[in-house]
Coordinates of C-alpha atoms and ligand atoms in Angstrom, one line a residue:
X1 CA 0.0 0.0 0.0
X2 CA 1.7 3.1 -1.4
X3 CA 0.5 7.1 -0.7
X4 CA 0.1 7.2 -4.1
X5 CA -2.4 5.1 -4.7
X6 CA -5.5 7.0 -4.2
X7 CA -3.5 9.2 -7.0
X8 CA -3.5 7.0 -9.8
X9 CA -6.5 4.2 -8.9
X10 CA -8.9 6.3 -7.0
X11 CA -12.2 5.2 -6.5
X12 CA -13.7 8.9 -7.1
X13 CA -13.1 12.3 -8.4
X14 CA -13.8 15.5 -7.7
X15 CA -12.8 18.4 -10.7
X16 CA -12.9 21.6 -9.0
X17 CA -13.1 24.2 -11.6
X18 CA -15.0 21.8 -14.0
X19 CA -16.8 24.6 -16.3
X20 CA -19.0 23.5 -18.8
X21 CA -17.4 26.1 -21.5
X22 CA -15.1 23.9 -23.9
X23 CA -12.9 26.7 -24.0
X24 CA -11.8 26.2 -20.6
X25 CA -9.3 23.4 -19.0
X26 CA -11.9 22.6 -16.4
X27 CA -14.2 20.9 -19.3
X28 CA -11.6 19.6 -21.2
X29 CA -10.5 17.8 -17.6
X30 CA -14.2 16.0 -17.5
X31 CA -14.1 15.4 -21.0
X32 CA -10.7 13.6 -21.1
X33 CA -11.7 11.6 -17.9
X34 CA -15.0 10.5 -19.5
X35 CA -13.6 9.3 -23.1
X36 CA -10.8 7.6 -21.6
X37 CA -13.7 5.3 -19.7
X38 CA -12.8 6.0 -16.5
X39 CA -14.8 4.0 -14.2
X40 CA -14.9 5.5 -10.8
X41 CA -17.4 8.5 -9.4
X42 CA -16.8 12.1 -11.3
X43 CA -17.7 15.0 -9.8
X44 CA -17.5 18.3 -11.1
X45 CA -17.8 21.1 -8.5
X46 CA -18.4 24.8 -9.7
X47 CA -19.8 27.8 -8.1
X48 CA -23.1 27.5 -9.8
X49 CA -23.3 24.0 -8.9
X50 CA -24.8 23.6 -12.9
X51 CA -24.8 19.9 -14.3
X52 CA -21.6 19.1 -16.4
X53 CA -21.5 17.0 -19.6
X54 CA -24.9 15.3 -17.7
X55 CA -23.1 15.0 -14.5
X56 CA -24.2 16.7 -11.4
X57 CA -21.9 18.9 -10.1
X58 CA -22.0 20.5 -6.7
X59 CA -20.7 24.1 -5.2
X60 CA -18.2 22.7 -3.1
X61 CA -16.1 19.7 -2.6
X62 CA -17.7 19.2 1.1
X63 CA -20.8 18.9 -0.2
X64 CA -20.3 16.0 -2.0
X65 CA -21.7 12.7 -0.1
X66 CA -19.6 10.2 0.2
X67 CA -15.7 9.4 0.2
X68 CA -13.9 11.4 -2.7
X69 CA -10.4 9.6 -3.4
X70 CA -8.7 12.7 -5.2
X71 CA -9.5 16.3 -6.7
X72 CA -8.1 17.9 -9.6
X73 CA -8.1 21.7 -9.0
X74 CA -8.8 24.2 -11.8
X75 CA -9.5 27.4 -10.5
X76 CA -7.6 30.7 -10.7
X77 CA -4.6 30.2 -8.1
X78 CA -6.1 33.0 -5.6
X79 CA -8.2 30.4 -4.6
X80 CA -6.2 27.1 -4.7
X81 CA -5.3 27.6 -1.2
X82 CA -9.5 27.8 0.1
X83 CA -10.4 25.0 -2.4
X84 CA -7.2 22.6 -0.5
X85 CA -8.7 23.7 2.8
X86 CA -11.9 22.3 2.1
X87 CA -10.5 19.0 0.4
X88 CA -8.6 18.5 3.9
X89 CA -11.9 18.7 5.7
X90 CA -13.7 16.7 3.4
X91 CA -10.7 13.9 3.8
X92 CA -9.9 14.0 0.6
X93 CA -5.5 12.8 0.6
X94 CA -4.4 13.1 -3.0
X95 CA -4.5 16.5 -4.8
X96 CA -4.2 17.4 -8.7
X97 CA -3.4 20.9 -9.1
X98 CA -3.4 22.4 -12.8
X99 CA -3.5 26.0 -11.7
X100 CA -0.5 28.2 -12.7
X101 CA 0.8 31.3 -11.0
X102 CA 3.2 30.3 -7.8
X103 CA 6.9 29.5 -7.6
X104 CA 7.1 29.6 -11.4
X105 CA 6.4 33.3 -11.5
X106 CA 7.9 34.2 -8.2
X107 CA 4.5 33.5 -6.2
X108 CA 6.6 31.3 -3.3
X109 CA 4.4 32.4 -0.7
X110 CA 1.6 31.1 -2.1
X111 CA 3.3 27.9 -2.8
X112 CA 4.2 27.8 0.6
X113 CA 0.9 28.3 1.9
X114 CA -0.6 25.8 -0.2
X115 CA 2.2 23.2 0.8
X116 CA 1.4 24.0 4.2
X117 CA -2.4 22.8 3.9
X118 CA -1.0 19.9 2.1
X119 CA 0.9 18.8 4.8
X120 CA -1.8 19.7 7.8
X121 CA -3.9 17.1 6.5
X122 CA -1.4 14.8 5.6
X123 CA -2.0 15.3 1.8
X124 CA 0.0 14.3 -1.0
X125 CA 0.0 16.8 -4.4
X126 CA 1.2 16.6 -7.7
X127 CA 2.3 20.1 -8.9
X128 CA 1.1 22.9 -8.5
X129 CA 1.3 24.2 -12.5
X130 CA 0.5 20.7 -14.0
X131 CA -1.2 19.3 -17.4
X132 CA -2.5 16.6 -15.2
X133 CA -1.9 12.7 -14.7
X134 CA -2.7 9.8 -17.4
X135 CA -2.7 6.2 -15.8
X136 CA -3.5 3.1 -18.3
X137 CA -4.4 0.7 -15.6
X138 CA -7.0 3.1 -13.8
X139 CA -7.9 4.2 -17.5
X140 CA -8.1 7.6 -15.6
X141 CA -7.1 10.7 -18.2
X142 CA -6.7 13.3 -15.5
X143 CA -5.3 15.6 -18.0
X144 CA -6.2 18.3 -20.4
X145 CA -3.5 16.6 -22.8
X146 CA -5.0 14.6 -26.2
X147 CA -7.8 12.6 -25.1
X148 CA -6.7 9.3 -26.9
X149 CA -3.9 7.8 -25.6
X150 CA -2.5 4.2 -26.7
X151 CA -2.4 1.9 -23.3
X152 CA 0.6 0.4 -23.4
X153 CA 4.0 0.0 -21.5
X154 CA 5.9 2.8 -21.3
X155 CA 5.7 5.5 -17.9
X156 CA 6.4 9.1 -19.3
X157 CA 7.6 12.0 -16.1
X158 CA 7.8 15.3 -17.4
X159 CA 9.3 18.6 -16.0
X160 CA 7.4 20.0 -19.0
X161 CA 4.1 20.5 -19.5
X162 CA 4.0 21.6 -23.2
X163 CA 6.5 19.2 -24.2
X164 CA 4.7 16.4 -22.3
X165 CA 1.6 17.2 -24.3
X166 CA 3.3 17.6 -27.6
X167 CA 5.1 13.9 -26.6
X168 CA 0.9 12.4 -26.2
X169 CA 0.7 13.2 -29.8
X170 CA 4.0 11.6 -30.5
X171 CA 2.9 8.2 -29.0
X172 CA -0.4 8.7 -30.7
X173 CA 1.1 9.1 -34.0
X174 CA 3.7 6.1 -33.6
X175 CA 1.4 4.0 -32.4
X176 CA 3.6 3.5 -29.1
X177 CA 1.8 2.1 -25.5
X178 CA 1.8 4.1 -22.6
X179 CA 1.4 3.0 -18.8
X180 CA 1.6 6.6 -17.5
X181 CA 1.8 9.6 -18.4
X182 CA 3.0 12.7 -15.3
X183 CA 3.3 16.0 -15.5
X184 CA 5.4 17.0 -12.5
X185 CA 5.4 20.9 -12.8
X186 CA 6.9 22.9 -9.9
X187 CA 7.3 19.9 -8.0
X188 CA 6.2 21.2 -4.4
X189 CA 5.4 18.4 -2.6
X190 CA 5.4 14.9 -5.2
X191 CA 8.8 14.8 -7.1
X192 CA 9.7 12.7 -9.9
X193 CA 11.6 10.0 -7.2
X194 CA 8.0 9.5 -5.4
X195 CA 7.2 8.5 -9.2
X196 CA 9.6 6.6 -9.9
X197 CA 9.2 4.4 -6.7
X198 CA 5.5 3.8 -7.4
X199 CA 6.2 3.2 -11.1
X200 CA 8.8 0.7 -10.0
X201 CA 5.9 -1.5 -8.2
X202 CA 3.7 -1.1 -11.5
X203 CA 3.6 -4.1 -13.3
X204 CA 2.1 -2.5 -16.7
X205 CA 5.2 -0.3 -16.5
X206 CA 8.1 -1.8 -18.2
X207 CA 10.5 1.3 -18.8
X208 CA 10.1 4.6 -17.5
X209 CA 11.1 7.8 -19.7
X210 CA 12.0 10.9 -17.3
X211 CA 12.3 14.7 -18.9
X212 CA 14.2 16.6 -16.1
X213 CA 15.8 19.9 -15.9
X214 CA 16.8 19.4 -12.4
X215 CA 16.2 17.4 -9.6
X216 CA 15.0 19.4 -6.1
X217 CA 17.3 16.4 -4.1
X218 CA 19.8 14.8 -6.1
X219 CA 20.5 12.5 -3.7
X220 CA 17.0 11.5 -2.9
X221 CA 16.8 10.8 -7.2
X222 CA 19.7 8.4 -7.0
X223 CA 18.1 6.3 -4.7
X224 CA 15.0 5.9 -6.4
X225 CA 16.6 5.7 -9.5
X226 CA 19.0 2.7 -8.3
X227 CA 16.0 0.8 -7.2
X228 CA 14.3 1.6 -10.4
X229 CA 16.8 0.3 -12.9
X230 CA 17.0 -2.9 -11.1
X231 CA 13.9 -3.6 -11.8
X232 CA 12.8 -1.9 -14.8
X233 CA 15.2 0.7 -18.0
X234 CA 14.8 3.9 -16.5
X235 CA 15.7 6.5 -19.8
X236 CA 16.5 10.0 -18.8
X237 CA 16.4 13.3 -20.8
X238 CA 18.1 15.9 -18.7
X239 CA 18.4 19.3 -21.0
X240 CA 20.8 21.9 -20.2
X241 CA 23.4 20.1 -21.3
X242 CA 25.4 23.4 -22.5
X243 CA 25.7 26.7 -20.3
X244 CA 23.2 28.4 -22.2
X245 CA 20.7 25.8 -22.2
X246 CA 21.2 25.3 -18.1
X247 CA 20.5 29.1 -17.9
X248 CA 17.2 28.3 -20.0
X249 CA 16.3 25.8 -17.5
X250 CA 16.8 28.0 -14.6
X251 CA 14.3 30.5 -15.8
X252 CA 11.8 28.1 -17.5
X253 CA 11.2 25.9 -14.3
X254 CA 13.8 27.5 -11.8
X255 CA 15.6 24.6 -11.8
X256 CA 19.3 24.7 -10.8
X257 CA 20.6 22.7 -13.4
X258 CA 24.1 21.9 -11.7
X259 CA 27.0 20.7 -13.2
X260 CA 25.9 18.7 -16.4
X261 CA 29.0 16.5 -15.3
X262 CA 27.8 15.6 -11.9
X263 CA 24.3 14.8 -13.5
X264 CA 25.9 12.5 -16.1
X265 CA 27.8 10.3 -13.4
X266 CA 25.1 10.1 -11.6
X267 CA 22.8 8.7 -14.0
X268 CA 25.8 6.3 -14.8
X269 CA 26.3 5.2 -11.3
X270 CA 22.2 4.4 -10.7
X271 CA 22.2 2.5 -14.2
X272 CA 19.8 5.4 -15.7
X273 CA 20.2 5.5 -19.3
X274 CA 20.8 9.1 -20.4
X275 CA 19.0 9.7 -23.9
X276 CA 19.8 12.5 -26.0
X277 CA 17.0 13.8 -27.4
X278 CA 13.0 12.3 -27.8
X279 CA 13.5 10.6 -30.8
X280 CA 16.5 8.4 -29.1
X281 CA 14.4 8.1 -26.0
X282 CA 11.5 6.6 -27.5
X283 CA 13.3 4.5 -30.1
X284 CA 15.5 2.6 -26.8
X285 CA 11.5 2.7 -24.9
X286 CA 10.1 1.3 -28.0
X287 CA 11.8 -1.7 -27.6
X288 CA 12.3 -2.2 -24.1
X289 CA 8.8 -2.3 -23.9
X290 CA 8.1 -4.6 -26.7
X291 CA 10.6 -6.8 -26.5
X292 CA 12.7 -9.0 -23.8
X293 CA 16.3 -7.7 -22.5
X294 CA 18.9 -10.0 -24.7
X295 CA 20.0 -13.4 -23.5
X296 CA 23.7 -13.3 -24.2
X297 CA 26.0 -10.9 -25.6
X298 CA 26.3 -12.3 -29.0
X299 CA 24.2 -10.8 -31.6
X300 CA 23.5 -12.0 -34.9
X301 CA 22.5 -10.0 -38.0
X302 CA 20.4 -10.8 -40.9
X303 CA 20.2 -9.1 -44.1
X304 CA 19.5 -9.1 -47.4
X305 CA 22.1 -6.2 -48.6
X306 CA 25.5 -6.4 -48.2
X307 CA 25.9 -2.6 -47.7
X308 CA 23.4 -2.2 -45.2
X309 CA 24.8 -5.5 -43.2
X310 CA 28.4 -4.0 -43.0
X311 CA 27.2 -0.3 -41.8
X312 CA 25.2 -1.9 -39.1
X313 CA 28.1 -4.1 -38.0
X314 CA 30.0 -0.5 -38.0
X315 CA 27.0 0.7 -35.9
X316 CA 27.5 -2.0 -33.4
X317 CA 30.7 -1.8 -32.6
X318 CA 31.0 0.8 -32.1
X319 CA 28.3 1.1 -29.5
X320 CA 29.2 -2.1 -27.9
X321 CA 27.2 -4.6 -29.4
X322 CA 29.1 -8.1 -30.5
X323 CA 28.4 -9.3 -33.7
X324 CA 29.1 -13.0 -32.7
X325 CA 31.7 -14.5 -35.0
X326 CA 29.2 -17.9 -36.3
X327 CA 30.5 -21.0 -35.3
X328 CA 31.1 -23.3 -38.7
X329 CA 27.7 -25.6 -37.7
X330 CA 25.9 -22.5 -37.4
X331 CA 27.8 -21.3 -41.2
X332 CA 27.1 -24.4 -42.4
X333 CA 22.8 -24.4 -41.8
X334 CA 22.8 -20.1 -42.9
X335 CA 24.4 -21.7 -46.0
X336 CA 21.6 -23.9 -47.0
X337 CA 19.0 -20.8 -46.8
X338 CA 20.5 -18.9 -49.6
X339 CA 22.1 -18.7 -53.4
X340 CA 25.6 -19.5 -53.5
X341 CA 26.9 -16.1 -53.9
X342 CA 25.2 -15.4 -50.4
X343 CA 27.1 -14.8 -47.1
X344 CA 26.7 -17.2 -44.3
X345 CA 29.2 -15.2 -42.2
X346 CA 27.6 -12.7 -39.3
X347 CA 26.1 -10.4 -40.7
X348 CA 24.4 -13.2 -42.5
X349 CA 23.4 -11.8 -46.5
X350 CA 20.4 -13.7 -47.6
X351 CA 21.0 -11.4 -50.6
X352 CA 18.3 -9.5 -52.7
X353 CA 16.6 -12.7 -53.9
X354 CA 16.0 -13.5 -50.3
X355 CA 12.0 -13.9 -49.8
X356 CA 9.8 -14.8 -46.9
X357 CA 11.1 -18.3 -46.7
X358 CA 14.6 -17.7 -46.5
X359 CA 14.0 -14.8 -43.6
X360 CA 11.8 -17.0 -41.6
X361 CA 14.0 -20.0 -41.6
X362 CA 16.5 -18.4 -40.9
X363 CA 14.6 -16.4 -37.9
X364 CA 13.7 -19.6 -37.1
X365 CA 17.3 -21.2 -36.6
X366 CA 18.5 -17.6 -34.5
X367 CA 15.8 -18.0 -32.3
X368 CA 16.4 -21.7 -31.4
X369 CA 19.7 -21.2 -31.1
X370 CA 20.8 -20.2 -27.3
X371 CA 24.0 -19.1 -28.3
X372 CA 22.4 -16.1 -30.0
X373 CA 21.3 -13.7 -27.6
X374 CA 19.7 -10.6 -29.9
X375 CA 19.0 -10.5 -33.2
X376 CA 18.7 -7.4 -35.8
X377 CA 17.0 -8.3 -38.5
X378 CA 17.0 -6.0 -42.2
X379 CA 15.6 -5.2 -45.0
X380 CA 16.3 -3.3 -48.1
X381 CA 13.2 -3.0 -50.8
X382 CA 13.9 -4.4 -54.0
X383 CA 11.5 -4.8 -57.1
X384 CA 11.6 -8.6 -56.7
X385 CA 10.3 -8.8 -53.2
X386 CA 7.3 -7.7 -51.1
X387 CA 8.2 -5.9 -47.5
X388 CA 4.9 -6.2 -46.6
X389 CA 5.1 -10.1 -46.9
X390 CA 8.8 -10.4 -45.6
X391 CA 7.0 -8.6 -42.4
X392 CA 4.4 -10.9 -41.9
X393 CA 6.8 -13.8 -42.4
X394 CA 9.0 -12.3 -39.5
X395 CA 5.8 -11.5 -37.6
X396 CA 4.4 -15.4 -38.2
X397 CA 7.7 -16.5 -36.9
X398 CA 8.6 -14.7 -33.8
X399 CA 5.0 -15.4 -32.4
X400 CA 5.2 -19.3 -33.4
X401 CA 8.8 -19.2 -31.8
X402 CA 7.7 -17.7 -28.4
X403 CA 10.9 -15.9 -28.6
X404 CA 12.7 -15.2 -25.3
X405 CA 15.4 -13.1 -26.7
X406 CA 15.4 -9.4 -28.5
X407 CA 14.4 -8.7 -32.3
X408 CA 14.6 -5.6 -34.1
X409 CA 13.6 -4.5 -37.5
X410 CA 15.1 -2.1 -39.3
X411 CA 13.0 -1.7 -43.6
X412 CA 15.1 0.6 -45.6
X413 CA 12.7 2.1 -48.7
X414 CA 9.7 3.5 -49.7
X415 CA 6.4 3.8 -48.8
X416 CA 5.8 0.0 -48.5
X417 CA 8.9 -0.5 -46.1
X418 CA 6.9 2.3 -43.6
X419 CA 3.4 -0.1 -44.1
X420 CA 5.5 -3.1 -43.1
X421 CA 7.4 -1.6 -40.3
X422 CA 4.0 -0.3 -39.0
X423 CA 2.9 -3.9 -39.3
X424 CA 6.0 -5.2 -37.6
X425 CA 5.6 -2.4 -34.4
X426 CA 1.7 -3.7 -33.7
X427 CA 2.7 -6.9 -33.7
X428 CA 5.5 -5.8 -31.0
X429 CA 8.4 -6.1 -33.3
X430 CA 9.9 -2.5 -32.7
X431 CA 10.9 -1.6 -36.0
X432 CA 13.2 1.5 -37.1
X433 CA 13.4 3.1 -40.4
X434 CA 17.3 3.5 -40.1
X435 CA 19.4 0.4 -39.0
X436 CA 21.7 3.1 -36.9
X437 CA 18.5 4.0 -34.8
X438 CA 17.7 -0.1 -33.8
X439 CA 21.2 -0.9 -33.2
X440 CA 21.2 2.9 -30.9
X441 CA 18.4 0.8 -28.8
X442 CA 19.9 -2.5 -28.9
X443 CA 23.0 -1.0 -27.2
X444 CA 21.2 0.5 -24.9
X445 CA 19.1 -2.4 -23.8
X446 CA 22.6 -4.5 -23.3
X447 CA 23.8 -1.4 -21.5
X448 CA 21.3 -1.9 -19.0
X449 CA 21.5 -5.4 -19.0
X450 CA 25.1 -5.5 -18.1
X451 CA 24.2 -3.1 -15.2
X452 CA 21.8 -4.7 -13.9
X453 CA 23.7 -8.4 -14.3
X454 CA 27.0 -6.6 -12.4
X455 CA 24.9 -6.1 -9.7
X456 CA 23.3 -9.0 -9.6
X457 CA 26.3 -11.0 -9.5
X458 CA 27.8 -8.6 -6.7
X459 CA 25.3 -9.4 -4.7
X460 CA 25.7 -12.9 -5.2
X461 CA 29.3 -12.9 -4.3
X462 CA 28.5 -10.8 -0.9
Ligands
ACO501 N1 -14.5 26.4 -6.8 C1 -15.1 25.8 -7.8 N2 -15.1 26.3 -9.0 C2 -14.5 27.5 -9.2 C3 -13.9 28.2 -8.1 C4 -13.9 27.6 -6.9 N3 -13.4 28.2 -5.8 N4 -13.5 29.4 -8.6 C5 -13.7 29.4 -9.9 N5 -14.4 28.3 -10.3 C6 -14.9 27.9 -11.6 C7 -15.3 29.1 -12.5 O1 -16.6 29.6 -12.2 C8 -15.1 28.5 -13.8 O2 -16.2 27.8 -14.2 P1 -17.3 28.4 -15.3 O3 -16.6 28.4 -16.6 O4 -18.4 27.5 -15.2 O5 -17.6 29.8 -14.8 C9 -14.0 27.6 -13.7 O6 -13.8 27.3 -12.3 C10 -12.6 28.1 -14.1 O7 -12.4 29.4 -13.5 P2 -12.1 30.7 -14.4 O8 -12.0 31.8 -13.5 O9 -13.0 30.8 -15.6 O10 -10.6 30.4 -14.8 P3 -10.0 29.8 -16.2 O11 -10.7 28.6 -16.6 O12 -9.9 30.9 -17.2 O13 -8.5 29.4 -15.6 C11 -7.0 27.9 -14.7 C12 -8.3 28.6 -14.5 C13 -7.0 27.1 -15.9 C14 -6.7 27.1 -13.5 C15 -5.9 29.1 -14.9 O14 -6.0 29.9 -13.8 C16 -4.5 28.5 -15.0 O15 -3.8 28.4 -14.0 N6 -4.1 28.2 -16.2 C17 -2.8 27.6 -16.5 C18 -2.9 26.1 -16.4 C19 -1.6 25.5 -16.8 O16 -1.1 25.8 -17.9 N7 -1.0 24.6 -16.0 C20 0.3 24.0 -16.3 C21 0.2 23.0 -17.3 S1 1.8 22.6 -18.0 C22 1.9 23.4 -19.4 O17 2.8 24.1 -19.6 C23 1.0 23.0 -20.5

């Protein structure tokens, strides 16, 4: 039993603020929590006490009978601090609250004050300044973010609001899951480690993605994040990277961005994996989330262009992934799958006359085969073959394998090499449009692997 939980499964609702002008966020907060099927008690609570999208809404928060689990707030920030005094009397323990205008404009006073209601009733409050708080397994859209969001697997923390709107449209768009989805805003009493410990117990969770700018206690962020990445990938984006871009931080969210050095070993030390930028921090979450951490270090490649084979053998060495030199039995088998000018050698050329046989069969060998602990798999569209096909060939192979050990795709082309890698990421094959960005998550998966086995085997030896 966590504090948190009332925050992401409660049984009821309250939206304070709830207005029944679509204009405002107080409607769009209802809205998103009825079309995400949220199935607790909503209650809307406005001044006028006037029904809301057919709900009945009621003047004030202790007028509503019964238990109430949370309340989002809404209203102007003059009155944030009466509307938390009356969820304190009405028992209400876990707080939303969207409204702007403390600590980020100077206002610590009223932070202050607010934080101190928080704490009289033994409260716990996400924000102030917040877009909200998505959670898949409540099915509980607390936000006034998109209101469509893809369940899925992957938690999303943001010290940006805007961004972590912008990055709802993202997952919509690429079709990737997520678990969660937290806007942390100015952080006054719930930081991102109270997140991270919860999101650690969540079983729908399977990597976390944090956007920070700077942590209020380092220290208190190591912890969590060590006990995160033991369980779980934990990526981070931390931006202000460069003195100019740490100055940004400090006057977009007043963050003291500290010494991007001192950020860097730390994420190293807790086995965090620092991303950086969105596109590299969804690609590694894409597949951590789809796919299981690789079995051993040796990874094998399939291909059916030479080129493309030899640049993402570049790729992974470079970034620490083995291509496993193939033992002659292993040669010997590739060699039966393709013409005699192919190459049975890792990266293994099925060459361009390579159809859905030859990719399944050999699929099939690399996933029996417990020497083989990842494999990347790629294709380049020629005018003899179908990508579409080859996709569903991989597709019909990995789920009759039951395969235990990472895949990724990588379809360089046209048009139909994006219909078969969309085909290929609903069936949880994470597939990237640029062999570079697959073996970038691959080496990131065994990064955290190794971590995580180190510390395993440490604690063995102890
Ligand atoms: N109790 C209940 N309802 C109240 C109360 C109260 N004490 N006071 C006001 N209300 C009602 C109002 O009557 C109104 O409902 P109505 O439309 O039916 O009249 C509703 O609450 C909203 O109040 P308004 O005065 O109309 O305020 P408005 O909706 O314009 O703004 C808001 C309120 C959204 C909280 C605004 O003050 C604010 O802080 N905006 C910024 C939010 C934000 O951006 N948060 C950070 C997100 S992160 C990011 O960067 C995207």
């Amino acid at each position: 039993m966590s504090d948190l939980d009332k925050l992401f499964c409660p049984k009821s609702v309250a939206i304070v603020g709830a207005s029944k002008n679509p204009k405002k966020i107080g409607y769009e907060l209802v809205s998103n929590i009825l079309a995400g099927g949220y199935e607790g008690k909503l209650f809307p609570v406005n001044p006028e006490g006037a029904d809301v999208m057919g709900l009945k809404s009621f003047t004030s928060v202790k007028l509503i009978p019964g238990d109430v689990d949370l309340a989002v707030i809404a209203v102007p920030a003059v009155y944030v601090a009466d509307v938390i005094e009356d969820c304190g009397q009405k028992g209400i323990k876990s707080l939303i609250v969207i409204s702007s205008g403390f600590k980020e404009v100077g206002n610590t006073e009223l932070e202050d004050k607010i934080l101190s209601i928080v704490r009289k009733y033994g409260m716990r409050m996400l924000g102030p300044n917040v877009f909200g708080l998505y959670y898949a397994p409540s099915r509980m859209n607390a936000t006034f973010g998109l209101s469509r969001v893809f369940p899925g697997n992957i938690a999303f923390i943001t010290q940006s609001g805007a961004l972590g709107i912008a990055m709802m449209g993202w997952t919509n768009l690429y079709h990737i899951g997520v678990s969660a989805v937290i806007s942390m805003g100015n952080k006054a009493d719930i930081e991102e480690s109270d997140m991270l410990d919860y999101l650690t117990g969540d079983e729908m969770t399977k990597a976390v993605l944090i956007y920070i700018e700077g942590a209020k206690d380092g220290r208190r962020l190591m912890a969590s994040l060590k006990g995160s990445t033991l369980k779980k990938p934990v990526i981070i984006l931390k931006s202000g990277r460069t003195e100019k871009g740490a100055s940004a931080a400090a006057s977009h969210t007043g963050s003291l961005a500290g010494s991007d050095k001192v950020y860097d070993a730390a994420f190293k030390q807790s086995g965090a994996l620092r991303a950086y930028d969105f596109a590299q921090a969804f690609d590694w979450a894409k597949l951590m989330t789809l796919q299981p951490p690789p079995q051993n270090e040796n990874c094998l490649i399939i291909t059916n262009g030479g080129g493309v084979g030899v640049m993402t053998t570049d790729a992974c060495e470079e970034s620490g992934v083995t291509i496993w030199p193939l033992p002659d039995d292993l040669q010997s088998e590739f060699k039966k799958l393709m013409p005699v000018f192919g190459n049975f050698k890792n990266p293994v050329d099925l060459t361009g006359q390579a159809y859905e046989e030859s990719y399944s069969k050999s699929l099939e060998l690399a996933f029996k085969d417990p020497r083989i602990g990842s494999i990347i798999v790629l294709y380049c569209q020629t005018a003899i073959t179908d990508p579409v096909a080859i996709a569903k060939s991989i597709i019909d192979t990995c789920e009759s394998q039951h395969c235990d050990k990472p895949l990724v795709a990588s379809f360089i082309g046209g048009q139909q090499c994006d219909e078969a890698m969309r085909k290929l990421d609903e069936r949880a094959i994470p597939a990237y449009p640029i062999p570079e960005r697959a073996v970038s998550a691959l080496a990131s998966y065994y990064r955290w692997k190794r971590y995580t086995d180190r510390l395993e085997e440490k604690s063995a030896q102890s």
